[in-house]
Amino acid sequence: MPIAKWFNPRISFDMFSPEVQQNPYPYYRELRRHAPVYHCKKYDHWIVSRYADVATVLKRADLFSSTILAPLESTLLGADAPGHPRVRKAFAAAFTRQRIAVYRQAIEMHTTRCLDQILPRGQCNLMPDFAIPLPISVIATVMGFPTDRHADYKRWSDAAVFEDLGTLTPAEQQPYKDSLQEFFAFLEQHLQNSRDQADQQDTLSALIVTVAEQEKFTQEQTLNLAKLLFAAGHESTTALIGNAVLALLKNPAQMEAIRENPGLIPAMVEEALRNESPVQFVRRRAVKAVEIAGVQIPAGAQVFALIGSANRDETEFPEPDRFDIRRAPRTHLVFGYGPHYCIGAQLSRMEASIAFEKLFSQLKSLQAAQSLDEVEYLDLLQLRVLKCLELIFESA
């Protein structure tokens, strides 16, 4: 079916369809051109796709409430003023540029450990061998978690992500519910340890305990907050590493430019974030009736702000479908905009930069061991994460 026919009034545009999930960008382009604010009658939600309009939805918390996410987490992700700014400020202090610099040595250590395991083999599956375990190891260190339970951390994090899919049958949901209960039991014990043990006082978990006590959070709120910070602390970075490697494989001249000039890596990270946004959309609730792009969104409506589309908006990024490591697009919206801007953005950037610095310093060559046209993405509504990416390489 030609893309334009999706906008026939008798046909609902389904952003959750398998076709859109695997390659959403042609559909996003048509939305921006022909229906920048699109009412999906099938699910009764409103889709906003242009850069300026997405930025407005993200910035104007007075018009678009985050409390629609409160069933998942009600103190930070799913909160509005006055509670949200106060809680966010407390956690933002733990993620300043100066504070995360303390983690550089740990990130370098974890990166080296991952590479030491795969380099002798000359081949790997990028996602389970590197892109997944590295960010999990880093956020576990930041949280003060034990270092020997990475398989559990991944399973629990998957459960937290799949919890919000809304497309699973009760039977399919049950394993994730069981994993979440196991995760909450672990978090409850770990947070108690953070209260009692001196060596835990400088961890993110200890800060969670302090903020929870100051704000008088319930036990459920505290555990959900810890779950959020852990999952958010690595999922986007995992996606970023996979998407960046894939983009470089598709653009070998740019990979060679990075080999010749590693100073381009931070700019490459920004372009990878823009080009293949790890977070494709965020949800908000319209506080009152509001007009965007000439379309009236009713009060109480569920609004999807398409970050993945905004980051390919031609009015903000010329030739948006072209991957260009010299673009350095610092205005992209991957980490949000306004009051809910991601507090861990600098940590994610530093992780990715260190990962690629070490990767390219230790590899003489890097190639795909599978057809790049057949690469698939996980069926995750909000995150754009590769299923797998088979690689072959030669050590330097």
Tab-separated table of C-alpha atoms in Angstrom:
chain	number	residue	atom	x	y	z
A	1	MET	CA	0.000	0.000	0.000
A	2	PRO	CA	1.523	3.383	-0.992
A	3	ILE	CA	2.272	5.530	2.007
A	4	ALA	CA	-0.027	8.348	0.843
A	5	LYS	CA	-3.039	6.055	1.121
A	6	TRP	CA	-2.508	5.844	4.846
A	7	PHE	CA	-4.047	9.306	4.942
A	8	ASN	CA	-7.258	8.367	3.225
A	9	PRO	CA	-9.894	9.336	5.844
A	10	ARG	CA	-11.290	5.797	5.731
A	11	ILE	CA	-7.951	4.308	6.791
A	12	SER	CA	-6.357	4.748	10.195
A	13	PHE	CA	-2.627	5.413	10.333
A	14	ASP	CA	-1.278	2.860	12.767
A	15	MET	CA	2.058	3.881	14.256
A	16	PHE	CA	2.209	0.487	15.981
A	17	SER	CA	1.976	-1.599	12.808
A	18	PRO	CA	4.951	-3.878	12.003
A	19	GLU	CA	5.713	-1.900	8.838
A	20	VAL	CA	5.966	1.380	10.707
A	21	GLN	CA	7.911	-0.196	13.545
A	22	GLN	CA	10.618	-1.497	11.211
A	23	ASN	CA	10.997	1.719	9.187
A	24	PRO	CA	8.904	4.628	10.476
A	25	TYR	CA	10.674	7.448	8.661
A	26	PRO	CA	8.788	7.495	5.320
A	27	TYR	CA	5.546	7.523	7.307
A	28	TYR	CA	6.818	10.300	9.566
A	29	ARG	CA	7.706	12.361	6.498
A	30	GLU	CA	4.174	12.053	5.152
A	31	LEU	CA	2.750	12.988	8.535
A	32	ARG	CA	4.859	16.147	8.658
A	33	ARG	CA	3.818	17.106	5.143
A	34	HIS	CA	0.137	16.247	5.137
A	35	ALA	CA	-1.069	15.690	8.716
A	36	PRO	CA	1.292	17.333	11.233
A	37	VAL	CA	-1.323	16.827	13.934
A	38	TYR	CA	-3.039	13.550	13.157
A	39	HIS	CA	-6.007	12.085	15.021
A	40	CYS	CA	-5.717	8.314	15.106
A	41	LYS	CA	-9.318	7.230	15.559
A	42	LYS	CA	-8.365	3.585	16.071
A	43	TYR	CA	-6.708	4.378	19.414
A	44	ASP	CA	-8.149	7.868	19.931
A	45	HIS	CA	-4.813	9.594	20.274
A	46	TRP	CA	-3.261	12.616	18.593
A	47	ILE	CA	0.104	12.380	16.842
A	48	VAL	CA	2.325	15.465	16.605
A	49	SER	CA	5.218	15.109	14.150
A	50	ARG	CA	6.897	18.443	13.276
A	51	TYR	CA	9.965	19.625	15.180
A	52	ALA	CA	8.566	22.925	16.435
A	53	ASP	CA	5.305	21.330	17.529
A	54	VAL	CA	6.990	18.390	19.278
A	55	ALA	CA	9.222	20.873	21.112
A	56	THR	CA	6.113	22.769	22.211
A	57	VAL	CA	4.486	19.618	23.584
A	58	LEU	CA	7.653	18.783	25.512
A	59	LYS	CA	8.238	22.297	26.820
A	60	ARG	CA	4.717	23.372	27.740
A	61	ALA	CA	3.954	21.282	30.802
A	62	ASP	CA	1.131	23.725	31.546
A	63	LEU	CA	-0.610	22.511	28.388
A	64	PHE	CA	0.589	18.915	28.142
A	65	SER	CA	0.724	16.921	31.357
A	66	SER	CA	3.117	14.076	32.116
A	67	THR	CA	0.745	12.578	34.691
A	68	ILE	CA	-0.539	10.240	31.984
A	69	LEU	CA	2.598	8.232	32.858
A	70	ALA	CA	1.886	8.207	36.604
A	71	PRO	CA	0.678	4.565	36.593
A	72	LEU	CA	4.260	3.631	35.651
A	73	GLU	CA	6.103	6.145	37.856
A	74	SER	CA	4.438	9.009	39.683
A	75	THR	CA	7.252	11.078	41.204
A	76	LEU	CA	9.546	11.979	38.278
A	77	LEU	CA	8.620	10.623	34.845
A	78	GLY	CA	4.875	10.916	35.455
A	79	ALA	CA	4.764	14.063	37.569
A	80	ASP	CA	4.104	17.755	36.963
A	81	ALA	CA	4.862	20.844	39.032
A	82	PRO	CA	5.193	21.495	41.892
A	83	GLY	CA	6.495	18.024	42.824
A	84	HIS	CA	8.423	17.246	39.660
A	85	PRO	CA	10.837	20.248	39.636
A	86	ARG	CA	11.797	19.614	43.236
A	87	VAL	CA	12.500	15.908	42.739
A	88	ARG	CA	14.232	16.490	39.409
A	89	LYS	CA	16.540	19.093	40.930
A	90	ALA	CA	17.639	16.628	43.600
A	91	PHE	CA	18.591	13.994	41.028
A	92	ALA	CA	20.036	16.405	38.471
A	93	ALA	CA	22.742	17.254	41.017
A	94	ALA	CA	23.946	13.651	40.731
A	95	PHE	CA	24.362	13.927	36.948
A	96	THR	CA	26.248	17.162	36.447
A	97	ARG	CA	29.209	17.141	34.076
A	98	GLN	CA	31.580	17.267	37.043
A	99	ARG	CA	29.794	14.488	38.916
A	100	ILE	CA	29.640	12.014	36.043
A	101	ALA	CA	33.334	12.584	35.345
A	102	VAL	CA	33.860	10.477	38.466
A	103	TYR	CA	32.413	7.516	36.546
A	104	ARG	CA	34.849	7.783	33.613
A	105	GLN	CA	37.270	5.254	35.075
A	106	ALA	CA	34.453	2.756	35.718
A	107	ILE	CA	33.126	3.197	32.175
A	108	GLU	CA	36.591	2.632	30.724
A	109	MET	CA	37.030	-0.468	32.888
A	110	HIS	CA	33.677	-1.963	31.853
A	111	THR	CA	34.340	-1.174	28.181
A	112	THR	CA	37.740	-2.851	28.308
A	113	ARG	CA	36.252	-5.894	30.022
A	114	CYS	CA	33.587	-6.279	27.311
A	115	LEU	CA	36.126	-5.862	24.508
A	116	ASP	CA	38.558	-8.317	26.107
A	117	GLN	CA	35.853	-10.971	25.929
A	118	ILE	CA	35.017	-10.488	22.251
A	119	LEU	CA	38.211	-9.320	20.520
A	120	PRO	CA	39.974	-12.718	20.549
A	121	ARG	CA	37.000	-14.273	18.748
A	122	GLY	CA	37.135	-11.981	15.708
A	123	GLN	CA	33.340	-11.918	15.580
A	124	CYS	CA	30.395	-11.090	17.790
A	125	ASN	CA	26.753	-10.176	17.953
A	126	LEU	CA	27.036	-6.507	18.851
A	127	MET	CA	23.881	-6.303	20.949
A	128	PRO	CA	24.249	-9.123	23.551
A	129	ASP	CA	28.058	-9.046	23.471
A	130	PHE	CA	28.664	-5.292	23.831
A	131	ALA	CA	25.772	-2.839	23.427
A	132	ILE	CA	23.666	-4.440	26.161
A	133	PRO	CA	26.164	-5.491	28.867
A	134	LEU	CA	28.241	-2.286	28.810
A	135	PRO	CA	25.486	0.213	29.737
A	136	ILE	CA	23.990	-2.247	32.226
A	137	SER	CA	27.375	-2.564	33.934
A	138	VAL	CA	27.710	1.214	34.115
A	139	ILE	CA	24.272	1.931	35.577
A	140	ALA	CA	24.715	-0.961	38.029
A	141	THR	CA	27.903	0.747	39.208
A	142	VAL	CA	26.140	4.107	39.495
A	143	MET	CA	23.303	2.522	41.461
A	144	GLY	CA	25.704	0.592	43.687
A	145	PHE	CA	24.310	-2.791	42.620
A	146	PRO	CA	26.336	-5.993	42.992
A	147	THR	CA	28.443	-6.605	39.894
A	148	ASP	CA	27.654	-10.293	39.424
A	149	ARG	CA	23.986	-10.261	38.363
A	150	HIS	CA	23.997	-8.789	34.866
A	151	ALA	CA	21.683	-11.451	33.419
A	152	ASP	CA	19.127	-10.659	36.122
A	153	TYR	CA	19.470	-6.915	35.521
A	154	LYS	CA	18.770	-7.362	31.811
A	155	ARG	CA	15.772	-9.616	32.440
A	156	TRP	CA	14.333	-7.201	34.983
A	157	SER	CA	14.910	-4.219	32.730
A	158	ASP	CA	13.178	-5.972	29.838
A	159	ALA	CA	10.216	-6.558	32.117
A	160	ALA	CA	10.086	-2.849	32.962
A	161	VAL	CA	10.152	-1.919	29.255
A	162	PHE	CA	7.600	-4.501	28.139
A	163	GLU	CA	5.324	-3.488	31.008
A	164	ASP	CA	4.240	-0.440	28.991
A	165	LEU	CA	3.626	-2.168	25.663
A	166	GLY	CA	-0.095	-2.550	26.139
A	167	THR	CA	-0.290	-5.158	23.370
A	168	LEU	CA	0.405	-8.377	25.277
A	169	THR	CA	-2.128	-10.994	26.265
A	170	PRO	CA	-2.461	-11.843	29.984
A	171	ALA	CA	-0.504	-15.048	29.393
A	172	GLU	CA	2.283	-13.099	27.662
A	173	GLN	CA	2.333	-10.501	30.437
A	174	GLN	CA	2.745	-12.990	33.281
A	175	PRO	CA	6.505	-13.721	32.899
A	176	TYR	CA	7.192	-9.975	32.903
A	177	LYS	CA	5.023	-9.477	35.970
A	178	ASP	CA	6.905	-12.261	37.732
A	179	SER	CA	10.239	-10.678	36.807
A	180	LEU	CA	9.079	-7.282	38.056
A	181	GLN	CA	8.086	-8.737	41.408
A	182	GLU	CA	11.530	-10.319	41.653
A	183	PHE	CA	13.114	-6.976	40.719
A	184	PHE	CA	11.102	-5.090	43.336
A	185	ALA	CA	12.181	-7.587	46.005
A	186	PHE	CA	15.805	-7.025	44.997
A	187	LEU	CA	15.357	-3.231	45.010
A	188	GLU	CA	13.692	-3.240	48.404
A	189	GLN	CA	16.620	-5.125	49.944
A	190	HIS	CA	19.204	-3.065	48.086
A	191	LEU	CA	17.683	0.259	49.153
A	192	GLN	CA	17.672	-0.949	52.739
A	193	ASN	CA	21.358	-1.781	52.387
A	194	SER	CA	21.928	1.722	51.038
A	195	ARG	CA	20.465	3.117	54.248
A	196	ASP	CA	22.620	0.934	56.476
A	197	GLN	CA	25.995	0.521	54.767
A	198	ALA	CA	28.652	3.212	54.695
A	199	ASP	CA	30.036	2.065	51.319
A	200	GLN	CA	26.634	2.679	49.712
A	201	GLN	CA	26.282	6.314	50.781
A	202	ASP	CA	27.682	7.800	47.557
A	203	THR	CA	25.494	5.817	45.151
A	204	LEU	CA	22.390	6.763	43.212
A	205	SER	CA	20.470	4.287	45.356
A	206	ALA	CA	21.410	6.220	48.492
A	207	LEU	CA	20.149	9.406	46.847
A	208	ILE	CA	16.869	7.670	46.019
A	209	VAL	CA	16.481	6.772	49.685
A	210	THR	CA	17.229	10.344	50.784
A	211	VAL	CA	14.824	11.946	48.314
A	212	ALA	CA	12.105	9.398	49.098
A	213	GLU	CA	12.344	10.191	52.790
A	214	GLN	CA	12.339	13.955	52.212
A	215	GLU	CA	9.339	13.763	49.873
A	216	LYS	CA	7.548	11.156	51.986
A	217	PHE	CA	7.175	8.741	49.076
A	218	THR	CA	5.342	5.498	49.629
A	219	GLN	CA	7.278	2.254	49.312
A	220	GLU	CA	5.637	1.656	45.930
A	221	GLN	CA	6.663	5.107	44.686
A	222	THR	CA	10.227	4.595	45.879
A	223	LEU	CA	10.580	1.226	44.169
A	224	ASN	CA	9.063	2.525	40.929
A	225	LEU	CA	11.467	5.470	40.994
A	226	ALA	CA	14.439	3.137	41.425
A	227	LYS	CA	13.142	0.935	38.614
A	228	LEU	CA	12.788	3.955	36.333
A	229	LEU	CA	16.275	5.318	36.989
A	230	PHE	CA	17.843	1.920	36.424
A	231	ALA	CA	15.997	1.136	33.173
A	232	ALA	CA	16.342	4.649	31.771
A	233	GLY	CA	20.009	4.594	32.738
A	234	HIS	CA	20.939	2.032	30.116
A	235	GLU	CA	18.176	1.325	27.562
A	236	SER	CA	18.798	4.428	25.436
A	237	THR	CA	22.568	3.932	25.488
A	238	THR	CA	22.169	0.338	24.339
A	239	ALA	CA	20.051	1.539	21.423
A	240	LEU	CA	22.498	4.339	20.646
A	241	ILE	CA	25.516	2.030	20.388
A	242	GLY	CA	23.712	-0.408	18.104
A	243	ASN	CA	22.229	2.288	15.884
A	244	ALA	CA	25.546	4.130	15.602
A	245	VAL	CA	27.484	1.028	14.543
A	246	LEU	CA	24.826	0.189	11.956
A	247	ALA	CA	24.932	3.734	10.546
A	248	LEU	CA	28.725	3.608	10.283
A	249	LEU	CA	28.613	0.247	8.519
A	250	LYS	CA	26.205	1.777	6.007
A	251	ASN	CA	28.535	4.754	5.603
A	252	PRO	CA	32.079	3.308	5.443
A	253	ALA	CA	33.665	6.614	4.390
A	254	GLN	CA	32.475	8.170	7.629
A	255	MET	CA	33.765	5.221	9.619
A	256	GLU	CA	37.156	5.745	7.991
A	257	ALA	CA	37.007	9.454	8.843
A	258	ILE	CA	36.574	8.533	12.513
A	259	ARG	CA	39.524	6.146	12.336
A	260	GLU	CA	41.654	8.976	10.989
A	261	ASN	CA	40.274	11.528	13.448
A	262	PRO	CA	38.810	10.097	16.695
A	263	GLY	CA	38.003	13.673	17.689
A	264	LEU	CA	34.913	13.291	15.502
A	265	ILE	CA	33.409	10.691	17.840
A	266	PRO	CA	31.352	13.102	20.027
A	267	ALA	CA	29.820	14.663	16.902
A	268	MET	CA	29.135	11.185	15.509
A	269	VAL	CA	27.323	10.265	18.730
A	270	GLU	CA	25.068	13.316	18.390
A	271	GLU	CA	24.313	12.517	14.765
A	272	ALA	CA	23.545	8.886	15.628
A	273	LEU	CA	21.138	10.069	18.309
A	274	ARG	CA	19.374	12.345	15.822
A	275	ASN	CA	19.423	10.012	12.853
A	276	GLU	CA	18.014	6.949	14.649
A	277	SER	CA	16.438	8.247	17.829
A	278	PRO	CA	16.566	5.615	20.599
A	279	VAL	CA	13.353	7.067	22.062
A	280	GLN	CA	10.836	7.500	19.251
A	281	PHE	CA	8.033	9.255	21.104
A	282	VAL	CA	6.750	10.439	24.462
A	283	ARG	CA	3.175	10.566	25.698
A	284	ARG	CA	1.376	13.509	27.233
A	285	ARG	CA	-2.209	14.425	28.198
A	286	ALA	CA	-3.717	17.705	26.975
A	287	VAL	CA	-4.546	19.760	30.074
A	288	LYS	CA	-7.060	21.809	28.116
A	289	ALA	CA	-8.139	22.262	24.523
A	290	VAL	CA	-5.149	23.533	22.554
A	291	GLU	CA	-4.511	24.338	18.904
A	292	ILE	CA	-1.367	23.105	17.138
A	293	ALA	CA	-0.707	23.557	13.415
A	294	GLY	CA	-4.283	24.692	12.950
A	295	VAL	CA	-5.738	21.567	14.548
A	296	GLN	CA	-7.723	21.639	17.777
A	297	ILE	CA	-6.630	18.962	20.258
A	298	PRO	CA	-9.388	18.446	22.838
A	299	ALA	CA	-8.876	18.655	26.584
A	300	GLY	CA	-7.917	15.299	28.085
A	301	ALA	CA	-6.652	13.880	24.787
A	302	GLN	CA	-3.691	11.527	24.731
A	303	VAL	CA	-0.894	13.109	22.680
A	304	PHE	CA	2.078	11.318	21.106
A	305	ALA	CA	5.003	13.649	20.436
A	306	LEU	CA	7.097	11.940	17.755
A	307	ILE	CA	10.715	12.623	18.669
A	308	GLY	CA	11.891	10.324	15.881
A	309	SER	CA	10.000	12.442	13.367
A	310	ALA	CA	11.056	15.786	14.864
A	311	ASN	CA	14.695	14.751	14.542
A	312	ARG	CA	14.186	14.200	10.813
A	313	ASP	CA	12.281	17.427	10.203
A	314	GLU	CA	13.651	19.122	7.081
A	315	THR	CA	13.043	22.583	8.522
A	316	GLU	CA	15.461	21.914	11.382
A	317	PHE	CA	17.929	19.453	9.821
A	318	PRO	CA	18.723	19.843	6.092
A	319	GLU	CA	18.813	16.517	4.246
A	320	PRO	CA	17.567	14.806	7.418
A	321	ASP	CA	17.759	11.245	6.108
A	322	ARG	CA	21.492	11.593	5.441
A	323	PHE	CA	23.819	10.382	8.181
A	324	ASP	CA	26.554	13.013	8.519
A	325	ILE	CA	29.017	12.814	11.412
A	326	ARG	CA	30.038	16.440	10.856
A	327	ARG	CA	26.516	17.732	11.376
A	328	ALA	CA	26.794	17.878	15.220
A	329	PRO	CA	23.036	18.403	15.680
A	330	ARG	CA	22.848	19.585	19.286
A	331	THR	CA	19.235	20.727	18.845
A	332	HIS	CA	17.910	17.182	18.501
A	333	LEU	CA	15.190	16.150	20.937
A	334	VAL	CA	16.330	12.640	21.870
A	335	PHE	CA	16.778	13.564	25.507
A	336	GLY	CA	13.646	15.680	25.567
A	337	TYR	CA	13.184	19.403	25.967
A	338	GLY	CA	11.966	21.563	28.791
A	339	PRO	CA	11.148	20.402	32.319
A	340	HIS	CA	11.552	16.674	31.602
A	341	TYR	CA	14.910	16.895	29.828
A	342	CYS	CA	16.785	13.662	30.599
A	343	ILE	CA	18.961	14.050	33.670
A	344	GLY	CA	21.251	11.250	32.494
A	345	ALA	CA	21.976	12.701	29.033
A	346	GLN	CA	25.615	13.544	29.751
A	347	LEU	CA	26.277	10.114	31.234
A	348	SER	CA	24.878	8.437	28.113
A	349	ARG	CA	26.967	10.651	25.845
A	350	MET	CA	30.123	9.907	27.812
A	351	GLU	CA	29.477	6.157	27.804
A	352	ALA	CA	28.971	6.079	24.040
A	353	SER	CA	32.009	8.259	23.332
A	354	ILE	CA	34.285	6.119	25.490
A	355	ALA	CA	32.871	2.930	23.955
A	356	PHE	CA	33.665	4.114	20.422
A	357	GLU	CA	37.056	5.531	21.361
A	358	LYS	CA	38.133	2.147	22.689
A	359	LEU	CA	36.385	0.218	19.938
A	360	PHE	CA	38.138	2.038	17.109
A	361	SER	CA	41.487	2.129	18.890
A	362	GLN	CA	41.473	-1.661	19.143
A	363	LEU	CA	39.998	-2.661	15.783
A	364	LYS	CA	41.867	-2.626	12.480
A	365	SER	CA	38.727	-3.465	10.550
A	366	LEU	CA	35.005	-3.824	11.250
A	367	GLN	CA	32.443	-5.365	8.909
A	368	ALA	CA	28.939	-6.726	9.032
A	369	ALA	CA	28.563	-10.507	8.940
A	370	GLN	CA	24.985	-10.223	7.709
A	371	SER	CA	23.063	-8.254	5.135
A	372	LEU	CA	22.429	-4.740	6.422
A	373	ASP	CA	19.160	-4.718	4.490
A	374	GLU	CA	17.888	-7.538	6.699
A	375	VAL	CA	18.633	-5.935	10.063
A	376	GLU	CA	15.536	-5.907	12.263
A	377	TYR	CA	14.440	-3.913	15.279
A	378	LEU	CA	12.858	-5.191	18.455
A	379	ASP	CA	9.094	-4.839	18.626
A	380	LEU	CA	9.205	-2.094	21.254
A	381	LEU	CA	6.706	0.682	20.725
A	382	GLN	CA	8.778	3.499	22.158
A	383	LEU	CA	12.396	2.376	21.811
A	384	ARG	CA	14.289	1.778	18.570
A	385	VAL	CA	16.671	-1.038	19.446
A	386	LEU	CA	18.320	-3.516	17.095
A	387	LYS	CA	17.502	-7.192	17.559
A	388	CYS	CA	21.013	-8.222	16.608
A	389	LEU	CA	23.946	-7.149	14.479
A	390	GLU	CA	26.495	-9.808	13.556
A	391	LEU	CA	30.007	-8.433	13.104
A	392	ILE	CA	33.417	-9.642	12.010
A	393	PHE	CA	36.553	-7.693	12.820
A	394	GLU	CA	40.323	-7.736	13.029
A	395	SER	CA	42.107	-6.483	16.120
A	396	ALA	CA	44.648	-3.722	15.783
